[in-house]
mmCIF file of C-alpha atoms in Angstrom:
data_model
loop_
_atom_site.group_PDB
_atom_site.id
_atom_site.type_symbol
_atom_site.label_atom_id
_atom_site.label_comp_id
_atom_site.label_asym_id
_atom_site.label_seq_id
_atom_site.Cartn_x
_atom_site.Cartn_y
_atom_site.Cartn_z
ATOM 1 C CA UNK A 1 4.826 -17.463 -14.197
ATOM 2 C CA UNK A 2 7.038 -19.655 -11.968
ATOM 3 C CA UNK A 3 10.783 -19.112 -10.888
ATOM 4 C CA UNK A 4 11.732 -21.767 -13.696
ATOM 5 C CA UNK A 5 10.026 -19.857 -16.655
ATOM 6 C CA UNK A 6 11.022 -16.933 -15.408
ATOM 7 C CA UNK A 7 15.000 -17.274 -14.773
ATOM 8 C CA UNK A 8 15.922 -17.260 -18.212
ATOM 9 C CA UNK A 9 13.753 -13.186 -18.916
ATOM 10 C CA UNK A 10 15.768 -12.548 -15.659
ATOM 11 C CA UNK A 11 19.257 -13.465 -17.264
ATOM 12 C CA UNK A 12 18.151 -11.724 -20.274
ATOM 13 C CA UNK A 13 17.230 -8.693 -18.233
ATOM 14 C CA UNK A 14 21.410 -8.607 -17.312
ATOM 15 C CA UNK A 15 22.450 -8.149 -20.709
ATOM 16 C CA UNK A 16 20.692 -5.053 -21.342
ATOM 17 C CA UNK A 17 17.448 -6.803 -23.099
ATOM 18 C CA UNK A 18 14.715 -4.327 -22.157
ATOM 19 C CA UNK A 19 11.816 -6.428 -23.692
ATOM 20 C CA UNK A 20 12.973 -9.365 -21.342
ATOM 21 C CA UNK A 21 12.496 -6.940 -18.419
ATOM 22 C CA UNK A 22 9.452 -5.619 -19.801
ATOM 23 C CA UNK A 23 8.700 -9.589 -18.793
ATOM 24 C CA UNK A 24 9.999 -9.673 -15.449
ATOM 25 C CA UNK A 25 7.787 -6.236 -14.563
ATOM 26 C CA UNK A 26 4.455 -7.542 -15.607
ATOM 27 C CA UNK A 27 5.068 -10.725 -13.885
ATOM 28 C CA UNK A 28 6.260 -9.299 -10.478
ATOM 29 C CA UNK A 29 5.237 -5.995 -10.229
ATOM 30 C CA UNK A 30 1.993 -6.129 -8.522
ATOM 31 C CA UNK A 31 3.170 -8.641 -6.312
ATOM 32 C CA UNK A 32 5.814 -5.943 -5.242
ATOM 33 C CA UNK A 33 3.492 -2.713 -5.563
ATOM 34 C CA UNK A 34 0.839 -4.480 -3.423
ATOM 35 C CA UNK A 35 3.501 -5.237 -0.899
ATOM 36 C CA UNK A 36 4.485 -1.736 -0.451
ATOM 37 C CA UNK A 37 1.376 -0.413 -0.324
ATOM 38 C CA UNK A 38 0.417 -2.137 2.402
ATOM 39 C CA UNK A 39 3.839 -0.956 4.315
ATOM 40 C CA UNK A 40 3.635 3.005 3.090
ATOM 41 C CA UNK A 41 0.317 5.187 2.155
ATOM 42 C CA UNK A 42 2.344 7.924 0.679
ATOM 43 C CA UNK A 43 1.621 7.963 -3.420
ATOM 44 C CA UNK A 44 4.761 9.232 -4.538
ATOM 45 C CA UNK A 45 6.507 7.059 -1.722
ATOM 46 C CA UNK A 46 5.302 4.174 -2.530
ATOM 47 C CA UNK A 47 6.493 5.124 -6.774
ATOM 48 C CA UNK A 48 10.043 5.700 -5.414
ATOM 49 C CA UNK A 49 10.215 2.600 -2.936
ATOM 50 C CA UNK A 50 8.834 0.681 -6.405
ATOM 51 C CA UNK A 51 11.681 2.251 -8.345
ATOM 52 C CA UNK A 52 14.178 1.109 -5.792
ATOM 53 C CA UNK A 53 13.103 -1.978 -5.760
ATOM 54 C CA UNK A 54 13.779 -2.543 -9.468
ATOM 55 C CA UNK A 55 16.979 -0.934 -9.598
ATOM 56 C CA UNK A 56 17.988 -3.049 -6.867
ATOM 57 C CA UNK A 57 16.771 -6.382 -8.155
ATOM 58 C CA UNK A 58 19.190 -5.920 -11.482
ATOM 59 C CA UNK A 59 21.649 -4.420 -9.645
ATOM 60 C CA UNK A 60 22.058 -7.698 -7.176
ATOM 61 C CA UNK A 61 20.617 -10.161 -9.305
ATOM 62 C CA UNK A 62 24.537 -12.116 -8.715
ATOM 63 C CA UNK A 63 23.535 -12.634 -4.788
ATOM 64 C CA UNK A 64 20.030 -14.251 -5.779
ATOM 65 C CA UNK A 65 20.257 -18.274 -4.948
ATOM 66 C CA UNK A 66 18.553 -20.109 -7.532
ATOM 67 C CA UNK A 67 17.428 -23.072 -5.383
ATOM 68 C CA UNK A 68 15.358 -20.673 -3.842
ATOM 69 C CA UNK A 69 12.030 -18.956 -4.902
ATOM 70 C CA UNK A 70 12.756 -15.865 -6.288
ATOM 71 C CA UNK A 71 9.309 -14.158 -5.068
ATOM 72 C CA UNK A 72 10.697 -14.724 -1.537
ATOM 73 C CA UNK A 73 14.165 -13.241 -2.513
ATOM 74 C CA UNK A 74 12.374 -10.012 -4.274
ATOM 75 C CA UNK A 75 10.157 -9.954 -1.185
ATOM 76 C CA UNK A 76 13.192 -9.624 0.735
ATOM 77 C CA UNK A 77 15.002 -6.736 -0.861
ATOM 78 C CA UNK A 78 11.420 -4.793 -1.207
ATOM 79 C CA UNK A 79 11.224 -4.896 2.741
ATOM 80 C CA UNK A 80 14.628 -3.461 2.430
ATOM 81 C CA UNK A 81 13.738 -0.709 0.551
ATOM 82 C CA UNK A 82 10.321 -0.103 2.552
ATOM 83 C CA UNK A 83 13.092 0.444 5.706
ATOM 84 C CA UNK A 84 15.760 2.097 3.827
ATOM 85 C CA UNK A 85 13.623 4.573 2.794
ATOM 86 C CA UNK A 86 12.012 5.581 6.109
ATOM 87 C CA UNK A 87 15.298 5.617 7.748
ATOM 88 C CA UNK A 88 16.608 7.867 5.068
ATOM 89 C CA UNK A 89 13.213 10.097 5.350
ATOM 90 C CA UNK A 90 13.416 10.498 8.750
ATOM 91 C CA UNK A 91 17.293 11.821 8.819
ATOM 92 C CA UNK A 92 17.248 13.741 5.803
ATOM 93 C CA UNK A 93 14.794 15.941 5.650
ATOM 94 C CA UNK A 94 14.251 19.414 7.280
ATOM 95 C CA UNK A 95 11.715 19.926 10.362
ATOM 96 C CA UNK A 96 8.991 21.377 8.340
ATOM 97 C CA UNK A 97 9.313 19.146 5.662
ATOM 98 C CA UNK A 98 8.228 16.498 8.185
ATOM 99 C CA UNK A 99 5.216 17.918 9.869
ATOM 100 C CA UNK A 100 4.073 17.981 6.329
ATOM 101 C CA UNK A 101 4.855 14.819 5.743
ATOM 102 C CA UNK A 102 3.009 13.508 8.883
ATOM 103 C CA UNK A 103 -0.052 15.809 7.802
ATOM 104 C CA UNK A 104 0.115 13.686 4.900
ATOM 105 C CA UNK A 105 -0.247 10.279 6.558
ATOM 106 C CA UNK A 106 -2.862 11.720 8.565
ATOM 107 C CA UNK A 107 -4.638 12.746 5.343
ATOM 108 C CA UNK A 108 -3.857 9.247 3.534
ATOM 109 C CA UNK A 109 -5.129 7.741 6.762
ATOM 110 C CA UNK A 110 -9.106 9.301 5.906
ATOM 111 C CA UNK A 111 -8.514 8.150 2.896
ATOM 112 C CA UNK A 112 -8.060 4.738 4.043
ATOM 113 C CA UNK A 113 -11.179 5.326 6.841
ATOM 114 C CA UNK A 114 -13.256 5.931 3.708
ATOM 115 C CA UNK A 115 -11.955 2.586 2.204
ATOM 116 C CA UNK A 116 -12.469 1.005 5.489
ATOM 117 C CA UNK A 117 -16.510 2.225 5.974
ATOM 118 C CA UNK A 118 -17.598 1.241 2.276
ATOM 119 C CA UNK A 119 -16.221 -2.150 2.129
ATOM 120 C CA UNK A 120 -16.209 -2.869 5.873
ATOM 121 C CA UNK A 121 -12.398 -4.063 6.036
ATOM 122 C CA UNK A 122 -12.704 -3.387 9.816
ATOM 123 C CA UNK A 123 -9.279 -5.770 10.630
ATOM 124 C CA UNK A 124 -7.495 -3.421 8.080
ATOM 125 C CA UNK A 125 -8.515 -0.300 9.550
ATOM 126 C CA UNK A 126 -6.567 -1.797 12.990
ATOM 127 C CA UNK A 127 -3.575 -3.363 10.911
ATOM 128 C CA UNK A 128 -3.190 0.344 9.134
ATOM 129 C CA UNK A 129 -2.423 1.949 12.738
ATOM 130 C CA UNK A 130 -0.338 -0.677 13.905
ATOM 131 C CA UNK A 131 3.589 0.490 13.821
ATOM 132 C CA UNK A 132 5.505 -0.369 11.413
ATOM 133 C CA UNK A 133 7.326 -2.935 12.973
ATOM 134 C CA UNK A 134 3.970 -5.097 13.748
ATOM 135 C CA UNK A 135 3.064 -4.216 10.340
ATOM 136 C CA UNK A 136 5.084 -5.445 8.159
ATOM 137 C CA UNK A 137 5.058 -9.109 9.699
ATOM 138 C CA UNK A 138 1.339 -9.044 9.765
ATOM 139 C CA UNK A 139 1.640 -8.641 6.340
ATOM 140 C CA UNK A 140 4.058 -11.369 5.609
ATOM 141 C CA UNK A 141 2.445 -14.214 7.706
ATOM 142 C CA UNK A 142 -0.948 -12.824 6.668
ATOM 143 C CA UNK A 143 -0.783 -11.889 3.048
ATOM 144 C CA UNK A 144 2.283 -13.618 1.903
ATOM 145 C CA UNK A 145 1.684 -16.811 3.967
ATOM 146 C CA UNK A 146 5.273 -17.105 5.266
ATOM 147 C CA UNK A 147 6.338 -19.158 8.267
ATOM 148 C CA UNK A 148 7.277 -17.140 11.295
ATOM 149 C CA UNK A 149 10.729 -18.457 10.807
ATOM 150 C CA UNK A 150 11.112 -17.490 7.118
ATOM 151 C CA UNK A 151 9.826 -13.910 7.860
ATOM 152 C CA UNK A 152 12.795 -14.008 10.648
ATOM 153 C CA UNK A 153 15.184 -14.653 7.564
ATOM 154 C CA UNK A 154 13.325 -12.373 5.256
ATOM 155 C CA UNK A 155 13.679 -9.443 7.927
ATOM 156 C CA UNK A 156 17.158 -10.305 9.119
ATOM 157 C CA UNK A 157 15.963 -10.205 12.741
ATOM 158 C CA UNK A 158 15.564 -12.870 15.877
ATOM 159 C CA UNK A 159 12.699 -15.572 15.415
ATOM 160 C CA UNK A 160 11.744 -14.872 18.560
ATOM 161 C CA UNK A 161 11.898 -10.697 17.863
ATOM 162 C CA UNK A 162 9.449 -12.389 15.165
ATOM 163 C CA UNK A 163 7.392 -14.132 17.291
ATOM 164 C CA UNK A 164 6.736 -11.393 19.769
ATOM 165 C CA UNK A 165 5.720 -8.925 16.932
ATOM 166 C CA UNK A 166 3.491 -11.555 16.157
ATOM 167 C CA UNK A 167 1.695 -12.127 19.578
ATOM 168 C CA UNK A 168 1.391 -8.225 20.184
ATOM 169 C CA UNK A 169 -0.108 -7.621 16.264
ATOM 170 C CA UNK A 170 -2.648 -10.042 16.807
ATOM 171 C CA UNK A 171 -3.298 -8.890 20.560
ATOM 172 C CA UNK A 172 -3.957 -5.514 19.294
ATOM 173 C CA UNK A 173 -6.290 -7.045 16.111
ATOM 174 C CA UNK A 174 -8.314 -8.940 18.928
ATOM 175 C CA UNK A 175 -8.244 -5.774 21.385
ATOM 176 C CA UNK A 176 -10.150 -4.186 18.456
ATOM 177 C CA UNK A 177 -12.460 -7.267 17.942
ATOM 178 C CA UNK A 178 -13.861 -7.507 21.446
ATOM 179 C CA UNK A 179 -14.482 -3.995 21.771
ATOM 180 C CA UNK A 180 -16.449 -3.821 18.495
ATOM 181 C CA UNK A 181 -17.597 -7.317 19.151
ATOM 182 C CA UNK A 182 -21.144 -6.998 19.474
ATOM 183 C CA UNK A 183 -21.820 -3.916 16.572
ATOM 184 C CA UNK A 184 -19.579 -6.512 14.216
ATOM 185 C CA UNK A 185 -22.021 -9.342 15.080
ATOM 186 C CA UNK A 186 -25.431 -7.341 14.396
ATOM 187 C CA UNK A 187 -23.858 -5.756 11.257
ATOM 188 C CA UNK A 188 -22.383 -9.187 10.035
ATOM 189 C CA UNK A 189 -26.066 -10.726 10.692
ATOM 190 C CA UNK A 190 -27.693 -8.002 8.675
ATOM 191 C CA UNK A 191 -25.439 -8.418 5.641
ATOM 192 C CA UNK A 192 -25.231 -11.833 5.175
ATOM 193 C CA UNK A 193 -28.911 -12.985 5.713
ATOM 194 C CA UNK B 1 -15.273 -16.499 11.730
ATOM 195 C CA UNK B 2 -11.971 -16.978 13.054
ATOM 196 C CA UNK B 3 -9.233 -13.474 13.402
ATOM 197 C CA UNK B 4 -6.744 -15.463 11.207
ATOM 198 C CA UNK B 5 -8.862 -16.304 8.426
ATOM 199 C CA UNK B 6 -10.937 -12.794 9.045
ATOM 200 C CA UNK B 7 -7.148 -11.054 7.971
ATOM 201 C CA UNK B 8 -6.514 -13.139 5.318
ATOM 202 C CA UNK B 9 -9.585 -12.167 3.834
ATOM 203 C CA UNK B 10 -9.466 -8.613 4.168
ATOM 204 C CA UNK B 11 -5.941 -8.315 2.957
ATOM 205 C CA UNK B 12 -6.377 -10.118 0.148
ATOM 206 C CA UNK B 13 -9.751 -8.197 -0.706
ATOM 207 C CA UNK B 14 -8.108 -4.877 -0.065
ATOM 208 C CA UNK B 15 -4.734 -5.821 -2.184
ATOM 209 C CA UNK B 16 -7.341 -6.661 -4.960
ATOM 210 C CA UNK B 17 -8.549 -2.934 -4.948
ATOM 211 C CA UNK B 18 -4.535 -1.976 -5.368
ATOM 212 C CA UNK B 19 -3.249 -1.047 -9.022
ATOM 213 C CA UNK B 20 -0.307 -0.712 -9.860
ATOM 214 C CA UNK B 21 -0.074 2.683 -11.594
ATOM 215 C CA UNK B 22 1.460 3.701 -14.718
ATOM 216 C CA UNK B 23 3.449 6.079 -13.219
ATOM 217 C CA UNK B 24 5.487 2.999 -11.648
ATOM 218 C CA UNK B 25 5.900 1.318 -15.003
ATOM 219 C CA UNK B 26 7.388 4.201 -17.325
ATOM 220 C CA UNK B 27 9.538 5.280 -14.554
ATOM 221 C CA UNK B 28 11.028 1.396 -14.043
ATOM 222 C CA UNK B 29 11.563 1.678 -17.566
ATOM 223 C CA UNK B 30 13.479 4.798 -17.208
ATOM 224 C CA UNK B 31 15.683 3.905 -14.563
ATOM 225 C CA UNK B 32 16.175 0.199 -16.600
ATOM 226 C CA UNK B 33 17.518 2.325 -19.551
ATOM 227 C CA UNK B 34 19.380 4.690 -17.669
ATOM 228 C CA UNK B 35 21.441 1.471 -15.419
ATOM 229 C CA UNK B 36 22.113 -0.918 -19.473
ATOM 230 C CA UNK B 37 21.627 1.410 -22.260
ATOM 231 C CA UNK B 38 23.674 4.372 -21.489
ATOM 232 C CA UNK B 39 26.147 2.532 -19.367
ATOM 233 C CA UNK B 40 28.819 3.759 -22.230
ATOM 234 C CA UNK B 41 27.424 7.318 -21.616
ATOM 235 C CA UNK B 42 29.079 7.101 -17.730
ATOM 236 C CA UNK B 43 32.671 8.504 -18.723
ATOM 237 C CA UNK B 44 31.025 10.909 -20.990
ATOM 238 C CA UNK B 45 28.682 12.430 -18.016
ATOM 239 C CA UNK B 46 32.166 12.795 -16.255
ATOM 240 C CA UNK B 47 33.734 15.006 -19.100
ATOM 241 C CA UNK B 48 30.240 17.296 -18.929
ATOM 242 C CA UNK B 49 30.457 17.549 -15.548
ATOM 243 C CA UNK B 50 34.386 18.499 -16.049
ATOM 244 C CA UNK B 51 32.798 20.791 -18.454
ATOM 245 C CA UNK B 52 30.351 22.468 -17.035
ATOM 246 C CA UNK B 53 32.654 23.385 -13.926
ATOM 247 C CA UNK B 54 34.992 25.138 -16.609
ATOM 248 C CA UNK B 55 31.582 26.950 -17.905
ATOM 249 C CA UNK B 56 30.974 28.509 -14.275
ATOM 250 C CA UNK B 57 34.794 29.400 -13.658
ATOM 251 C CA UNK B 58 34.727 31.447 -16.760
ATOM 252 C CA UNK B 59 31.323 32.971 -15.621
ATOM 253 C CA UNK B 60 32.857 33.996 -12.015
ATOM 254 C CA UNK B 61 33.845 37.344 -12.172
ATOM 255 C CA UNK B 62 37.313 38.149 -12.998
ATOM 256 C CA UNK B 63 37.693 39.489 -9.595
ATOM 257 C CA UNK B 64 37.115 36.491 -8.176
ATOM 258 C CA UNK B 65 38.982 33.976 -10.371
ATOM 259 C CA UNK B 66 42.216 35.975 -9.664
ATOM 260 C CA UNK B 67 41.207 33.954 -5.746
ATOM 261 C CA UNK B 68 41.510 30.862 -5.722
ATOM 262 C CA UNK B 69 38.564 28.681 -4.284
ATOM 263 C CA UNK B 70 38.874 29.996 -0.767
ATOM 264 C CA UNK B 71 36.614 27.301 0.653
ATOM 265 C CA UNK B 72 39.027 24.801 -0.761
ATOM 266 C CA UNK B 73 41.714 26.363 1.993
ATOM 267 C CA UNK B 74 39.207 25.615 4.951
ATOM 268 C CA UNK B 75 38.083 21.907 3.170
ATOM 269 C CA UNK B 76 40.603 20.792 1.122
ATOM 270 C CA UNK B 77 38.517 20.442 -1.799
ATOM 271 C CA UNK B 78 34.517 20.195 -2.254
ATOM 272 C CA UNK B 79 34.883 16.393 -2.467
ATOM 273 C CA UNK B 80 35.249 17.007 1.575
ATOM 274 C CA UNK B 81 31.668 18.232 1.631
ATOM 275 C CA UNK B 82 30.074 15.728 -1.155
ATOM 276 C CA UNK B 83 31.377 12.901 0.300
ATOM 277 C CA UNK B 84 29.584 13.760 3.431
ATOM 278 C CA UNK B 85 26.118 13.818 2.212
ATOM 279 C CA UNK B 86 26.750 17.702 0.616
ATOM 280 C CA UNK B 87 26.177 18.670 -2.977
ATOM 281 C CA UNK B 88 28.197 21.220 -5.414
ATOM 282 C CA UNK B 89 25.536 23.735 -4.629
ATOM 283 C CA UNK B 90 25.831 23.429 -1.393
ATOM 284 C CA UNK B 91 29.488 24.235 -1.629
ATOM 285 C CA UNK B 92 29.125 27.019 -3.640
ATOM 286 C CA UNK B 93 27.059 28.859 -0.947
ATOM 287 C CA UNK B 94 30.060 28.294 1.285
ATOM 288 C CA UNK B 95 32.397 29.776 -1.003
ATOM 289 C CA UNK B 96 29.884 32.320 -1.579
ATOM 290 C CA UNK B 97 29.981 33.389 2.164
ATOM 291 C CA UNK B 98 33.880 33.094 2.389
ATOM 292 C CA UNK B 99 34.282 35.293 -0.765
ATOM 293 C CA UNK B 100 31.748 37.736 1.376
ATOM 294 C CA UNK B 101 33.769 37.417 4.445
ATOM 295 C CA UNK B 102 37.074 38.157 2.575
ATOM 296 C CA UNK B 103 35.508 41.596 0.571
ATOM 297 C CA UNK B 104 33.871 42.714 3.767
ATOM 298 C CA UNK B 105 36.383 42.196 6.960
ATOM 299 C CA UNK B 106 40.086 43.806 7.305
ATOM 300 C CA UNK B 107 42.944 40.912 6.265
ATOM 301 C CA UNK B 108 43.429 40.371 10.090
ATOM 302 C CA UNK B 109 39.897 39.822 10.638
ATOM 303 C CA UNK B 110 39.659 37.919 7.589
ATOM 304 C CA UNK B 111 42.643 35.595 8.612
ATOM 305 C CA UNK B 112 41.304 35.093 12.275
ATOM 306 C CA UNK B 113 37.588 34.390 10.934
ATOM 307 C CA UNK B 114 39.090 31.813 8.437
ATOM 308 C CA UNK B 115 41.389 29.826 11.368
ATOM 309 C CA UNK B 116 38.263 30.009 13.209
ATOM 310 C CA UNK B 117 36.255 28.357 10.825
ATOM 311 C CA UNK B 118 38.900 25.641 9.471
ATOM 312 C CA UNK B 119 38.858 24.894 13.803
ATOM 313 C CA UNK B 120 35.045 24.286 13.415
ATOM 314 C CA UNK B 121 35.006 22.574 9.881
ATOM 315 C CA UNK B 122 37.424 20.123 10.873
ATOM 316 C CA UNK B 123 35.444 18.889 13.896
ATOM 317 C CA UNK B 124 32.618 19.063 11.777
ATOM 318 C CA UNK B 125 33.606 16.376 9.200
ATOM 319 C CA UNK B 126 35.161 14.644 11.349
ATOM 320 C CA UNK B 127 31.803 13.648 12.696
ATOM 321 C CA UNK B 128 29.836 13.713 9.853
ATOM 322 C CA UNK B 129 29.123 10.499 8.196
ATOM 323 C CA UNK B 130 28.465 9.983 4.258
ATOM 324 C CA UNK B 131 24.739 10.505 5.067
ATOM 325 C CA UNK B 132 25.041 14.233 6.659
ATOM 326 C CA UNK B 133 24.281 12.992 9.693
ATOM 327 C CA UNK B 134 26.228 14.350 12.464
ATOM 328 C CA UNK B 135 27.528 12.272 15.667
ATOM 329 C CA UNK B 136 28.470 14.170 18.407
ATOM 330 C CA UNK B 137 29.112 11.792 20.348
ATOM 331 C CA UNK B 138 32.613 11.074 18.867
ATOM 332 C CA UNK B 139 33.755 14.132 20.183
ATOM 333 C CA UNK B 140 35.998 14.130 23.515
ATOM 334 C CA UNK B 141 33.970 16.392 26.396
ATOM 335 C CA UNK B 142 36.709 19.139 25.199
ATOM 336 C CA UNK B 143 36.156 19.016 21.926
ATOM 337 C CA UNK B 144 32.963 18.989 22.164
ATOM 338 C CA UNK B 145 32.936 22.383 24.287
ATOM 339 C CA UNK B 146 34.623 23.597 21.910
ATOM 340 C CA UNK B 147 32.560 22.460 18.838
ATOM 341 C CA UNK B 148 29.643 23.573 20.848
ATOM 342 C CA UNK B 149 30.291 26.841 22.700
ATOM 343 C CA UNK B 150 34.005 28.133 21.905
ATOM 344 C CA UNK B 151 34.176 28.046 18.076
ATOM 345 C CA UNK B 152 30.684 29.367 17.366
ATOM 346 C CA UNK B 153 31.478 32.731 20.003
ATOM 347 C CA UNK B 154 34.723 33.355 18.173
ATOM 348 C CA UNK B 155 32.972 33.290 14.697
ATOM 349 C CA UNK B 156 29.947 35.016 15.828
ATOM 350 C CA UNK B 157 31.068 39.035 15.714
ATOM 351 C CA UNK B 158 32.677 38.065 12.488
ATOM 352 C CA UNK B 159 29.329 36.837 11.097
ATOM 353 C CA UNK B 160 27.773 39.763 12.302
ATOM 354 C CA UNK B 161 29.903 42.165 10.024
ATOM 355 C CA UNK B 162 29.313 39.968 7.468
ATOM 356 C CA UNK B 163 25.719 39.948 7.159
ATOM 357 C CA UNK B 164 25.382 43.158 8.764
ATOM 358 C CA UNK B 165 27.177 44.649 5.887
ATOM 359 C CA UNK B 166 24.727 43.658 3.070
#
C-alpha cells in the first residue's frame, strides 16, 4: 500500500476507528517489527519497542509531513524508540537485573550462531556484534536503502558522524571477509556448483 | 560477489525468516483501545485512584491515622517522590520506616532523626531528575560532603535502633 492509499486509514485511525488501524498495522507492521529486530534480540524487547512504536505513531501523527513518505517518517520514530528504550534500560534497572539481561543477549546471540551456521548468513553473524551505533546505520543504508544523508536526518546526528559509522561498519564487515576469505571461497564453490 | 551486494542479500534473506508475532498484534490492539476508546474513562480512573487511597486510609490502623502522613513533613507530599521517577508504593515504604522510627526512638531522637533526614531528602530531590536518576554533580563540594559523608553518619545510629529493634 502506498503513502497515498494509506493517508486516509491513517486519518481514520485519529478518530478512534479501530478497523482503520487494524489497516495501518497489517500494512506497516512487519516493515517496523523487522526493523527492530535487527536493532534488539531480546523477545519481549523487541514486543515492547513494537508497542511503543504504535502508541507513538497515533500519538504524533500531527508532526508527520505529508509531502514526505510516511515509511521514512515511521522509520524515524521506531529508531527512536530502539534508543529510548536502551537508554531507559540501562538507567533503570537494578545491577542484577542487568547481568541477567546481558546473559540474555549472550544466550540470544547462540541463537543467532545457530541461524548463522544453517543458512550461512556469515555477513550477519559480523553485523550482529557490531555496536549499536554501527548497527543501526548498516541497517538503514543496507536494508532500507537510504542515502547516507537521509539516515543523518533520520538519526538526528552529523552526516559526517554518519559517514564515519559507515566507513568503520564496513571496515569491520571486510576485516571479517579477508580473514575467512579463503574457507568462504571453497565453501561458496562447493555449494553453488 | 561484491560486500555491498553480499549484505543486501543476507539482510534481506534473514528479515524474510522474521515474523511478526501475534503477541505484537493483540497487544497494539490493546494499547489502540486503551489511548481512543476509553479516553472518557481518564477522569473516572482519577476518582478510583481518589478512591482507593480513601480504601487504604480506612485500612491503616487507627493508631496511625490519628498521625498524619509523617513522610509528607520530610517531602511535602508523595507527588515529591512520583514526580521523580518514584511510585505510591515506594512512598509507602518510606512512611512505613518513619512510622517505625517514630514508635521505636524517644521524641528527641525522633525529632533529631527526622531534621536529619528532611537535610538529606532535600539534597536528594534536588538532584534527582523525573527519571530517578541522580546527578551529583549539581551539588556544591560542601554540599556534596555533606550529602555524602555528614548526613548519612548523623542518621546512621538512628537507623541502627530502628532496625535493631525489630
Amino acid at each position: 500500500m502506498n503513502d497515498k492509499e494509506l493517508l486516509p486509514w491513517l486519518e481514520k485511525m485519529l478518530t478512534g476507528d479501530e478497523a482503520a488501524f487494524r489497516v495501518v498495522y497489517q500494512a506497516t507492521h512487519t516493515d517496523v517489527h523487522r526493523t527492530i529486530a535487527f536493532l534488539v534480540y531480546n523477545k519481549q524487547d523487541i514486543e515492547d519497542i513494537a508497542n511503543e512504536t504504535y502508541t507513538r505513531m497515533w500519538r504524533s501523527f500531527h508532526t508527520y509531513d505529508q509531502n514526505r513518505p510516511f515509511r521514512s517518517w515511521l522509520h524515524g520514530i521506531t529508531v527512536r524508540q530502539v534508543q529510548d528504550w536502551k537508554r531507559k534500560a540501562w538507567r533503570r534497572i537494578r545491577l542484577f537485573e542487568r547481568n541477567r539481561l546481558m546473559h540474555d543477549e549472550q544466550f540470544d546471540w547462540t541463537d543467532s550462531e545457530v541461524i548463522k551456521s544453517e543458512t550461512q548468513l556469515e555477513l550477519l553473524g559480523v553485523v550482529r556484534t557490531l555496536s549499536y551505533k554501527l548497527r543501526v546505520v548498516v541497517i538503514l543504508r543496507y536494508f532500507h536503502d537510504y542515502a547516507l544523508d537521509e539516515i543523518s536526518e533520520l538519526l538526528q546526528i552529523p552526516l559526517g558522524t554518519v559517514k564515519s559509522r559507515h566507513h568503520l561498519a564496513l571496515k569491520a564487515l571486510r576485516k571479517h571477509c579477508e580473514l575467512t576469505g579463503g574457507d568462504s571461497y571453497v565453501h561458496r564453490q562447493t555449494t553453488t556448483r | 560477489m561484491s560486500i555491498d551486494k553480499q549484505l543486501r542479500d543476507e539482510l534481506l534473506q534473514h528479515a524474510k525468516s522474521l515474523k511478526t508475532p501475534p503477541e505484537i498484534e493483540s497487544r497494539v490492539y490493546l494499547s489502540y483501545q486503551n489511548d481512543f476508546l476509553q479516553k472518557k474513562g481518564r477522569l473516572s480512573m482519577k476518582k478510583r485512584l481518589v478512591s482507593g487511597i480513601i480504601a487504604v486510609a480506612i485500612l491503616i490502623p487507627t493508631a496511625a491515622l490519628a498521625t498524619p502522613y509523617l513522610a509528607d513533613q520530610i517531602f511535602g507530599s508523595s507527588q515529591t517522590i512520583i514526580e521523580r521517577g518514584g511510585t505510591q508504593e515506594d512512598y509507602q515504604e518510606i512512611e512505613k520506616l518513619f512510622q517505625e522510627a517514630k514508635s521505636k526512638l524517644t521524641e528527641e531522637e525522633y525529632a533529631e532523626f527526622s531534621a536529619v533526614m528532611k537535610q538529606l531528602m532535600d539534597l536528594k530531590i534536588k538532584i534527582t531528575d523525573q527519571n530517578g536518576v541522580m546527578h551529583e554533580d549539581q551539588l556544591t563540594a560542601k554540599e556534596r560532603k555533606q550529602f555524602e559523608e555528614i548526613l548519612p553518619q548523623k542518621a546512621a545510629p538512628y537507623f541502627e535502633k530502628i532496625r535493631g529493634g525489630k
